[in-house]
């Protein structure tokens, strides 16, 4: 298999994994999930290669492919198609990525449309296709904050429950509840009404 053939296979494998390049994909900012996908891509790519490679080398190869595509894309005269110029053999195989460059331009008001997207991709894991590191960080912080709020609420509920369970009144109420459970439904209603009248009679 030639180098171009290997690269073509890698391009196809990555195209099948939007999380690696589509900033709208679920999990785009999830480093752990993306690493798992990279390992999957690397494993599948190694099945096609004569000499296996590691995940970091696979990432580096993809970064090179993106950069090469970006340089060749700049060479095309405005309004030209890939067939109008003598360019890199894998140029056409990379054309699908253009859609995600457009998405990046539309979603980032801070980046002008004529700036090449590849200048913003020095870190594949955190900065794919113009998605700024700040955007991912903000998303992660919001998720972390949401998780912390949920954890704190649960902890407070547990603390309140434990405090209640240590109260004499709590155990008294539980004894009454168990007694009521053994009675017919109509008697339960009557006794609950009488209990409530007794409890609140000083407030009436």
JSON list of C-alpha atoms in Angstrom, two decimals:
[
{"chain": "A", "resi": 1, "resn": "UNK", "atom": "CA", "xyz": [0.00, 0.00, 0.00]},
{"chain": "A", "resi": 2, "resn": "UNK", "atom": "CA", "xyz": [1.38, 3.39, -0.99]},
{"chain": "A", "resi": 3, "resn": "UNK", "atom": "CA", "xyz": [1.53, 6.41, 1.32]},
{"chain": "A", "resi": 4, "resn": "UNK", "atom": "CA", "xyz": [-1.33, 8.02, -0.59]},
{"chain": "A", "resi": 5, "resn": "UNK", "atom": "CA", "xyz": [-3.38, 4.85, -0.19]},
{"chain": "A", "resi": 6, "resn": "UNK", "atom": "CA", "xyz": [-2.69, 4.82, 3.55]},
{"chain": "A", "resi": 7, "resn": "UNK", "atom": "CA", "xyz": [-3.66, 8.46, 3.82]},
{"chain": "A", "resi": 8, "resn": "UNK", "atom": "CA", "xyz": [-6.82, 7.87, 1.83]},
{"chain": "A", "resi": 9, "resn": "UNK", "atom": "CA", "xyz": [-7.87, 5.14, 4.26]},
{"chain": "A", "resi": 10, "resn": "UNK", "atom": "CA", "xyz": [-7.17, 7.41, 7.22]},
{"chain": "A", "resi": 11, "resn": "UNK", "atom": "CA", "xyz": [-9.24, 10.22, 5.69]},
{"chain": "A", "resi": 12, "resn": "UNK", "atom": "CA", "xyz": [-12.19, 7.84, 5.28]},
{"chain": "A", "resi": 13, "resn": "UNK", "atom": "CA", "xyz": [-11.87, 6.54, 8.82]},
{"chain": "A", "resi": 14, "resn": "UNK", "atom": "CA", "xyz": [-11.83, 10.04, 10.27]},
{"chain": "A", "resi": 15, "resn": "UNK", "atom": "CA", "xyz": [-14.72, 11.20, 8.08]},
{"chain": "A", "resi": 16, "resn": "UNK", "atom": "CA", "xyz": [-16.78, 8.46, 9.73]},
{"chain": "A", "resi": 17, "resn": "UNK", "atom": "CA", "xyz": [-16.10, 10.01, 13.17]},
{"chain": "A", "resi": 18, "resn": "UNK", "atom": "CA", "xyz": [-17.66, 13.53, 13.30]},
{"chain": "A", "resi": 19, "resn": "UNK", "atom": "CA", "xyz": [-16.59, 14.00, 16.92]},
{"chain": "A", "resi": 20, "resn": "UNK", "atom": "CA", "xyz": [-13.04, 14.54, 15.62]},
{"chain": "A", "resi": 21, "resn": "UNK", "atom": "CA", "xyz": [-13.87, 17.52, 13.40]},
{"chain": "A", "resi": 22, "resn": "UNK", "atom": "CA", "xyz": [-17.52, 18.63, 13.69]},
{"chain": "A", "resi": 23, "resn": "UNK", "atom": "CA", "xyz": [-17.90, 21.26, 16.38]},
{"chain": "A", "resi": 24, "resn": "UNK", "atom": "CA", "xyz": [-21.64, 20.52, 16.47]},
{"chain": "A", "resi": 25, "resn": "UNK", "atom": "CA", "xyz": [-21.10, 16.84, 17.23]},
{"chain": "A", "resi": 26, "resn": "UNK", "atom": "CA", "xyz": [-22.09, 15.56, 20.63]},
{"chain": "A", "resi": 27, "resn": "UNK", "atom": "CA", "xyz": [-18.98, 15.06, 22.75]},
{"chain": "A", "resi": 28, "resn": "UNK", "atom": "CA", "xyz": [-16.78, 17.39, 20.68]},
{"chain": "A", "resi": 29, "resn": "UNK", "atom": "CA", "xyz": [-15.34, 18.90, 23.87]},
{"chain": "A", "resi": 30, "resn": "UNK", "atom": "CA", "xyz": [-15.14, 15.59, 25.70]},
{"chain": "A", "resi": 31, "resn": "UNK", "atom": "CA", "xyz": [-11.42, 14.78, 25.67]},
{"chain": "A", "resi": 32, "resn": "UNK", "atom": "CA", "xyz": [-11.89, 11.29, 27.06]},
{"chain": "A", "resi": 33, "resn": "UNK", "atom": "CA", "xyz": [-14.48, 10.36, 24.46]},
{"chain": "A", "resi": 34, "resn": "UNK", "atom": "CA", "xyz": [-12.38, 11.81, 21.64]},
{"chain": "A", "resi": 35, "resn": "UNK", "atom": "CA", "xyz": [-9.35, 9.88, 22.81]},
{"chain": "A", "resi": 36, "resn": "UNK", "atom": "CA", "xyz": [-11.39, 6.67, 22.70]},
{"chain": "A", "resi": 37, "resn": "UNK", "atom": "CA", "xyz": [-12.43, 7.48, 19.13]},
{"chain": "A", "resi": 38, "resn": "UNK", "atom": "CA", "xyz": [-8.83, 8.22, 18.14]},
{"chain": "A", "resi": 39, "resn": "UNK", "atom": "CA", "xyz": [-7.77, 4.84, 19.53]},
{"chain": "A", "resi": 40, "resn": "UNK", "atom": "CA", "xyz": [-10.51, 3.17, 17.50]},
{"chain": "A", "resi": 41, "resn": "UNK", "atom": "CA", "xyz": [-9.43, 4.98, 14.32]},
{"chain": "A", "resi": 42, "resn": "UNK", "atom": "CA", "xyz": [-5.79, 4.09, 14.99]},
{"chain": "A", "resi": 43, "resn": "UNK", "atom": "CA", "xyz": [-6.66, 0.42, 15.49]},
{"chain": "A", "resi": 44, "resn": "UNK", "atom": "CA", "xyz": [-8.69, 0.26, 12.28]},
{"chain": "A", "resi": 45, "resn": "UNK", "atom": "CA", "xyz": [-5.98, 2.08, 10.35]},
{"chain": "A", "resi": 46, "resn": "UNK", "atom": "CA", "xyz": [-3.31, -0.31, 11.60]},
{"chain": "A", "resi": 47, "resn": "UNK", "atom": "CA", "xyz": [-5.32, -3.21, 10.19]},
{"chain": "A", "resi": 48, "resn": "UNK", "atom": "CA", "xyz": [-4.75, -1.72, 6.73]},
{"chain": "A", "resi": 49, "resn": "UNK", "atom": "CA", "xyz": [-1.09, -0.83, 7.20]},
{"chain": "A", "resi": 50, "resn": "UNK", "atom": "CA", "xyz": [2.04, -2.92, 6.87]},
{"chain": "A", "resi": 51, "resn": "UNK", "atom": "CA", "xyz": [3.79, -1.12, 9.73]},
{"chain": "A", "resi": 52, "resn": "UNK", "atom": "CA", "xyz": [1.53, -0.33, 12.72]},
{"chain": "A", "resi": 53, "resn": "UNK", "atom": "CA", "xyz": [1.67, 3.09, 14.33]},
{"chain": "A", "resi": 54, "resn": "UNK", "atom": "CA", "xyz": [0.55, 4.61, 17.63]},
{"chain": "A", "resi": 55, "resn": "UNK", "atom": "CA", "xyz": [-2.32, 6.99, 18.31]},
{"chain": "A", "resi": 56, "resn": "UNK", "atom": "CA", "xyz": [-0.18, 10.12, 18.55]},
{"chain": "A", "resi": 57, "resn": "UNK", "atom": "CA", "xyz": [1.44, 9.38, 15.20]},
{"chain": "A", "resi": 58, "resn": "UNK", "atom": "CA", "xyz": [-2.00, 8.91, 13.66]},
{"chain": "A", "resi": 59, "resn": "UNK", "atom": "CA", "xyz": [-3.09, 12.28, 15.04]},
{"chain": "A", "resi": 60, "resn": "UNK", "atom": "CA", "xyz": [0.05, 13.87, 13.64]},
{"chain": "A", "resi": 61, "resn": "UNK", "atom": "CA", "xyz": [-0.60, 12.34, 10.21]},
{"chain": "A", "resi": 62, "resn": "UNK", "atom": "CA", "xyz": [-4.14, 13.75, 10.19]},
{"chain": "A", "resi": 63, "resn": "UNK", "atom": "CA", "xyz": [-2.84, 17.16, 11.23]},
{"chain": "A", "resi": 64, "resn": "UNK", "atom": "CA", "xyz": [-0.41, 17.04, 8.30]},
{"chain": "A", "resi": 65, "resn": "UNK", "atom": "CA", "xyz": [-3.19, 16.06, 5.91]},
{"chain": "A", "resi": 66, "resn": "UNK", "atom": "CA", "xyz": [-5.32, 18.99, 7.04]},
{"chain": "A", "resi": 67, "resn": "UNK", "atom": "CA", "xyz": [-2.47, 21.42, 6.71]},
{"chain": "A", "resi": 68, "resn": "UNK", "atom": "CA", "xyz": [-1.55, 20.13, 3.24]},
{"chain": "A", "resi": 69, "resn": "UNK", "atom": "CA", "xyz": [-5.15, 20.40, 2.13]},
{"chain": "A", "resi": 70, "resn": "UNK", "atom": "CA", "xyz": [-5.34, 23.95, 3.45]},
{"chain": "A", "resi": 71, "resn": "UNK", "atom": "CA", "xyz": [-2.21, 25.01, 1.55]},
{"chain": "A", "resi": 72, "resn": "UNK", "atom": "CA", "xyz": [-3.46, 23.49, -1.71]},
{"chain": "A", "resi": 73, "resn": "UNK", "atom": "CA", "xyz": [-6.88, 24.99, -1.24]},
{"chain": "A", "resi": 74, "resn": "UNK", "atom": "CA", "xyz": [-5.33, 28.44, -1.11]},
{"chain": "A", "resi": 75, "resn": "UNK", "atom": "CA", "xyz": [-3.72, 27.85, -4.50]},
{"chain": "A", "resi": 76, "resn": "UNK", "atom": "CA", "xyz": [-7.07, 27.45, -6.26]},
{"chain": "A", "resi": 77, "resn": "UNK", "atom": "CA", "xyz": [-8.20, 30.57, -8.13]},
{"chain": "A", "resi": 78, "resn": "UNK", "atom": "CA", "xyz": [-11.49, 31.96, -6.86]},
{"chain": "A", "resi": 79, "resn": "UNK", "atom": "CA", "xyz": [-14.44, 30.04, -8.28]},
{"chain": "A", "resi": 80, "resn": "UNK", "atom": "CA", "xyz": [-12.33, 27.13, -9.49]},
{"chain": "A", "resi": 81, "resn": "UNK", "atom": "CA", "xyz": [-13.05, 23.48, -8.81]},
{"chain": "A", "resi": 82, "resn": "UNK", "atom": "CA", "xyz": [-10.48, 20.94, -7.70]},
{"chain": "A", "resi": 83, "resn": "UNK", "atom": "CA", "xyz": [-10.26, 19.60, -11.27]},
{"chain": "A", "resi": 84, "resn": "UNK", "atom": "CA", "xyz": [-9.16, 23.00, -12.60]},
{"chain": "A", "resi": 85, "resn": "UNK", "atom": "CA", "xyz": [-5.78, 22.91, -10.93]},
{"chain": "A", "resi": 86, "resn": "UNK", "atom": "CA", "xyz": [-2.88, 20.51, -10.61]},
{"chain": "A", "resi": 87, "resn": "UNK", "atom": "CA", "xyz": [-2.86, 19.88, -6.90]},
{"chain": "A", "resi": 88, "resn": "UNK", "atom": "CA", "xyz": [-2.17, 17.32, -4.24]},
{"chain": "A", "resi": 89, "resn": "UNK", "atom": "CA", "xyz": [-3.57, 13.85, -5.20]},
{"chain": "A", "resi": 90, "resn": "UNK", "atom": "CA", "xyz": [-5.74, 13.64, -2.08]},
{"chain": "A", "resi": 91, "resn": "UNK", "atom": "CA", "xyz": [-7.27, 17.08, -2.51]},
{"chain": "A", "resi": 92, "resn": "UNK", "atom": "CA", "xyz": [-10.65, 15.77, -3.68]},
{"chain": "A", "resi": 93, "resn": "UNK", "atom": "CA", "xyz": [-10.73, 13.21, -0.87]},
{"chain": "A", "resi": 94, "resn": "UNK", "atom": "CA", "xyz": [-10.57, 16.08, 1.64]},
{"chain": "A", "resi": 95, "resn": "UNK", "atom": "CA", "xyz": [-13.24, 18.30, 0.10]},
{"chain": "A", "resi": 96, "resn": "UNK", "atom": "CA", "xyz": [-15.89, 17.05, 2.54]},
{"chain": "A", "resi": 97, "resn": "UNK", "atom": "CA", "xyz": [-14.17, 18.99, 5.31]},
{"chain": "A", "resi": 98, "resn": "UNK", "atom": "CA", "xyz": [-15.15, 22.32, 3.72]},
{"chain": "A", "resi": 99, "resn": "UNK", "atom": "CA", "xyz": [-18.64, 22.12, 5.21]},
{"chain": "A", "resi": 100, "resn": "UNK", "atom": "CA", "xyz": [-17.22, 22.15, 8.71]},
{"chain": "A", "resi": 101, "resn": "UNK", "atom": "CA", "xyz": [-14.98, 25.07, 7.90]},
{"chain": "A", "resi": 102, "resn": "UNK", "atom": "CA", "xyz": [-18.12, 26.99, 6.87]},
{"chain": "A", "resi": 103, "resn": "UNK", "atom": "CA", "xyz": [-19.86, 25.99, 10.11]},
{"chain": "A", "resi": 104, "resn": "UNK", "atom": "CA", "xyz": [-16.89, 27.28, 12.04]},
{"chain": "A", "resi": 105, "resn": "UNK", "atom": "CA", "xyz": [-17.00, 30.61, 10.22]},
{"chain": "A", "resi": 106, "resn": "UNK", "atom": "CA", "xyz": [-20.73, 30.99, 10.85]},
{"chain": "A", "resi": 107, "resn": "UNK", "atom": "CA", "xyz": [-20.48, 30.20, 14.54]},
{"chain": "A", "resi": 108, "resn": "UNK", "atom": "CA", "xyz": [-17.44, 32.29, 15.34]},
{"chain": "A", "resi": 109, "resn": "UNK", "atom": "CA", "xyz": [-18.10, 36.02, 15.03]},
{"chain": "A", "resi": 110, "resn": "UNK", "atom": "CA", "xyz": [-14.56, 36.76, 16.19]},
{"chain": "A", "resi": 111, "resn": "UNK", "atom": "CA", "xyz": [-12.89, 35.06, 13.23]},
{"chain": "A", "resi": 112, "resn": "UNK", "atom": "CA", "xyz": [-13.12, 36.66, 9.78]},
{"chain": "A", "resi": 113, "resn": "UNK", "atom": "CA", "xyz": [-14.29, 34.44, 6.93]},
{"chain": "A", "resi": 114, "resn": "UNK", "atom": "CA", "xyz": [-11.14, 34.91, 4.88]},
{"chain": "A", "resi": 115, "resn": "UNK", "atom": "CA", "xyz": [-8.76, 33.57, 7.54]},
{"chain": "A", "resi": 116, "resn": "UNK", "atom": "CA", "xyz": [-7.72, 30.04, 6.81]},
{"chain": "A", "resi": 117, "resn": "UNK", "atom": "CA", "xyz": [-9.26, 27.65, 9.33]},
{"chain": "A", "resi": 118, "resn": "UNK", "atom": "CA", "xyz": [-6.10, 25.61, 9.68]},
{"chain": "A", "resi": 119, "resn": "UNK", "atom": "CA", "xyz": [-4.31, 28.42, 11.50]},
{"chain": "A", "resi": 120, "resn": "UNK", "atom": "CA", "xyz": [-6.67, 27.76, 14.38]},
{"chain": "A", "resi": 121, "resn": "UNK", "atom": "CA", "xyz": [-6.02, 24.04, 14.67]},
{"chain": "A", "resi": 122, "resn": "UNK", "atom": "CA", "xyz": [-2.71, 23.73, 16.45]},
{"chain": "A", "resi": 123, "resn": "UNK", "atom": "CA", "xyz": [-4.29, 21.39, 18.97]},
{"chain": "A", "resi": 124, "resn": "UNK", "atom": "CA", "xyz": [-6.48, 18.71, 17.36]},
{"chain": "A", "resi": 125, "resn": "UNK", "atom": "CA", "xyz": [-7.92, 17.52, 20.67]},
{"chain": "A", "resi": 126, "resn": "UNK", "atom": "CA", "xyz": [-9.05, 20.92, 21.94]},
{"chain": "A", "resi": 127, "resn": "UNK", "atom": "CA", "xyz": [-9.26, 23.19, 18.91]},
{"chain": "A", "resi": 128, "resn": "UNK", "atom": "CA", "xyz": [-10.68, 21.29, 15.92]},
{"chain": "A", "resi": 129, "resn": "UNK", "atom": "CA", "xyz": [-11.76, 23.36, 12.94]},
{"chain": "A", "resi": 130, "resn": "UNK", "atom": "CA", "xyz": [-11.70, 26.73, 14.52]},
{"chain": "A", "resi": 131, "resn": "UNK", "atom": "CA", "xyz": [-13.56, 25.78, 17.67]},
{"chain": "A", "resi": 132, "resn": "UNK", "atom": "CA", "xyz": [-11.64, 27.91, 20.12]},
{"chain": "A", "resi": 133, "resn": "UNK", "atom": "CA", "xyz": [-10.18, 26.41, 23.25]},
{"chain": "A", "resi": 134, "resn": "UNK", "atom": "CA", "xyz": [-12.24, 28.94, 25.21]},
{"chain": "A", "resi": 135, "resn": "UNK", "atom": "CA", "xyz": [-15.49, 27.62, 23.74]},
{"chain": "A", "resi": 136, "resn": "UNK", "atom": "CA", "xyz": [-14.69, 24.07, 24.83]},
{"chain": "A", "resi": 137, "resn": "UNK", "atom": "CA", "xyz": [-13.49, 25.29, 28.21]},
{"chain": "A", "resi": 138, "resn": "UNK", "atom": "CA", "xyz": [-16.69, 27.26, 28.75]},
{"chain": "A", "resi": 139, "resn": "UNK", "atom": "CA", "xyz": [-18.77, 24.22, 27.82]},
{"chain": "A", "resi": 140, "resn": "UNK", "atom": "CA", "xyz": [-16.79, 22.00, 30.17]},
{"chain": "A", "resi": 141, "resn": "UNK", "atom": "CA", "xyz": [-17.07, 24.57, 32.98]},
{"chain": "A", "resi": 142, "resn": "UNK", "atom": "CA", "xyz": [-20.84, 24.82, 32.55]},
{"chain": "A", "resi": 143, "resn": "UNK", "atom": "CA", "xyz": [-21.16, 21.02, 32.67]},
{"chain": "A", "resi": 144, "resn": "UNK", "atom": "CA", "xyz": [-18.89, 20.91, 35.73]},
{"chain": "A", "resi": 145, "resn": "UNK", "atom": "CA", "xyz": [-20.89, 23.67, 37.44]},
{"chain": "A", "resi": 146, "resn": "UNK", "atom": "CA", "xyz": [-24.15, 21.87, 36.67]},
{"chain": "A", "resi": 147, "resn": "UNK", "atom": "CA", "xyz": [-22.73, 18.62, 38.07]},
{"chain": "A", "resi": 148, "resn": "UNK", "atom": "CA", "xyz": [-21.47, 20.36, 41.21]},
{"chain": "A", "resi": 149, "resn": "UNK", "atom": "CA", "xyz": [-24.88, 21.97, 41.80]},
{"chain": "A", "resi": 150, "resn": "UNK", "atom": "CA", "xyz": [-26.57, 18.57, 41.47]},
{"chain": "A", "resi": 151, "resn": "UNK", "atom": "CA", "xyz": [-24.03, 16.96, 43.80]},
{"chain": "A", "resi": 152, "resn": "UNK", "atom": "CA", "xyz": [-24.38, 19.74, 46.39]},
{"chain": "A", "resi": 153, "resn": "UNK", "atom": "CA", "xyz": [-28.17, 19.52, 46.27]},
{"chain": "A", "resi": 154, "resn": "UNK", "atom": "CA", "xyz": [-28.02, 15.77, 46.78]},
{"chain": "A", "resi": 155, "resn": "UNK", "atom": "CA", "xyz": [-25.56, 16.16, 49.65]},
{"chain": "A", "resi": 156, "resn": "UNK", "atom": "CA", "xyz": [-27.80, 18.73, 51.34]},
{"chain": "A", "resi": 157, "resn": "UNK", "atom": "CA", "xyz": [-30.81, 16.45, 50.90]},
{"chain": "A", "resi": 158, "resn": "UNK", "atom": "CA", "xyz": [-28.84, 13.57, 52.43]},
{"chain": "A", "resi": 159, "resn": "UNK", "atom": "CA", "xyz": [-27.75, 15.76, 55.33]},
{"chain": "A", "resi": 160, "resn": "UNK", "atom": "CA", "xyz": [-31.33, 16.91, 55.96]},
{"chain": "A", "resi": 161, "resn": "UNK", "atom": "CA", "xyz": [-32.55, 13.32, 55.77]},
{"chain": "A", "resi": 162, "resn": "UNK", "atom": "CA", "xyz": [-29.90, 12.12, 58.20]},
{"chain": "A", "resi": 163, "resn": "UNK", "atom": "CA", "xyz": [-30.75, 14.99, 60.55]},
{"chain": "A", "resi": 164, "resn": "UNK", "atom": "CA", "xyz": [-34.43, 14.07, 60.38]},
{"chain": "A", "resi": 165, "resn": "UNK", "atom": "CA", "xyz": [-33.67, 10.41, 61.00]},
{"chain": "A", "resi": 166, "resn": "UNK", "atom": "CA", "xyz": [-31.86, 11.36, 64.21]},
{"chain": "A", "resi": 167, "resn": "UNK", "atom": "CA", "xyz": [-34.89, 13.26, 65.54]},
{"chain": "A", "resi": 168, "resn": "UNK", "atom": "CA", "xyz": [-37.24, 11.75, 68.16]},
{"chain": "A", "resi": 169, "resn": "UNK", "atom": "CA", "xyz": [-40.18, 13.29, 66.29]},
{"chain": "A", "resi": 170, "resn": "UNK", "atom": "CA", "xyz": [-39.08, 11.52, 63.12]},
{"chain": "A", "resi": 171, "resn": "UNK", "atom": "CA", "xyz": [-39.18, 8.11, 64.81]},
{"chain": "A", "resi": 172, "resn": "UNK", "atom": "CA", "xyz": [-42.51, 8.97, 66.49]},
{"chain": "A", "resi": 173, "resn": "UNK", "atom": "CA", "xyz": [-44.01, 9.90, 63.11]},
{"chain": "A", "resi": 174, "resn": "UNK", "atom": "CA", "xyz": [-42.67, 6.70, 61.56]},
{"chain": "A", "resi": 175, "resn": "UNK", "atom": "CA", "xyz": [-44.30, 4.63, 64.32]},
{"chain": "A", "resi": 176, "resn": "UNK", "atom": "CA", "xyz": [-47.63, 6.32, 63.64]},
{"chain": "A", "resi": 177, "resn": "UNK", "atom": "CA", "xyz": [-47.21, 5.77, 59.89]},
{"chain": "A", "resi": 178, "resn": "UNK", "atom": "CA", "xyz": [-46.56, 2.05, 60.37]},
{"chain": "A", "resi": 179, "resn": "UNK", "atom": "CA", "xyz": [-49.64, 1.78, 62.61]},
{"chain": "A", "resi": 180, "resn": "UNK", "atom": "CA", "xyz": [-51.82, 3.60, 60.07]},
{"chain": "A", "resi": 181, "resn": "UNK", "atom": "CA", "xyz": [-50.60, 1.31, 57.29]},
{"chain": "A", "resi": 182, "resn": "UNK", "atom": "CA", "xyz": [-52.17, -1.65, 59.09]},
{"chain": "A", "resi": 183, "resn": "UNK", "atom": "CA", "xyz": [-55.62, -0.04, 59.22]},
{"chain": "A", "resi": 184, "resn": "UNK", "atom": "CA", "xyz": [-58.36, -0.05, 56.57]},
{"chain": "A", "resi": 185, "resn": "UNK", "atom": "CA", "xyz": [-58.26, 2.95, 54.26]},
{"chain": "A", "resi": 186, "resn": "UNK", "atom": "CA", "xyz": [-61.34, 4.70, 55.73]},
{"chain": "A", "resi": 187, "resn": "UNK", "atom": "CA", "xyz": [-60.01, 4.36, 59.28]},
{"chain": "A", "resi": 188, "resn": "UNK", "atom": "CA", "xyz": [-56.64, 5.72, 58.11]},
{"chain": "A", "resi": 189, "resn": "UNK", "atom": "CA", "xyz": [-58.36, 8.83, 56.76]},
{"chain": "A", "resi": 190, "resn": "UNK", "atom": "CA", "xyz": [-60.31, 9.36, 59.99]},
{"chain": "A", "resi": 191, "resn": "UNK", "atom": "CA", "xyz": [-57.31, 8.90, 62.28]},
{"chain": "A", "resi": 192, "resn": "UNK", "atom": "CA", "xyz": [-55.10, 11.15, 60.12]},
{"chain": "A", "resi": 193, "resn": "UNK", "atom": "CA", "xyz": [-57.77, 13.85, 60.33]},
{"chain": "A", "resi": 194, "resn": "UNK", "atom": "CA", "xyz": [-57.93, 13.54, 64.11]},
{"chain": "A", "resi": 195, "resn": "UNK", "atom": "CA", "xyz": [-54.13, 13.53, 64.42]},
{"chain": "A", "resi": 196, "resn": "UNK", "atom": "CA", "xyz": [-53.86, 16.68, 62.31]},
{"chain": "A", "resi": 197, "resn": "UNK", "atom": "CA", "xyz": [-56.53, 18.39, 64.42]},
{"chain": "A", "resi": 198, "resn": "UNK", "atom": "CA", "xyz": [-54.58, 17.56, 67.57]},
{"chain": "A", "resi": 199, "resn": "UNK", "atom": "CA", "xyz": [-51.26, 18.72, 66.11]},
{"chain": "A", "resi": 200, "resn": "UNK", "atom": "CA", "xyz": [-52.64, 22.04, 64.88]},
{"chain": "A", "resi": 201, "resn": "UNK", "atom": "CA", "xyz": [-55.26, 22.76, 67.57]},
{"chain": "A", "resi": 202, "resn": "UNK", "atom": "CA", "xyz": [-52.96, 25.21, 69.41]},
{"chain": "A", "resi": 203, "resn": "UNK", "atom": "CA", "xyz": [-52.55, 27.20, 66.21]},
{"chain": "A", "resi": 204, "resn": "UNK", "atom": "CA", "xyz": [-56.28, 27.51, 65.48]}
]
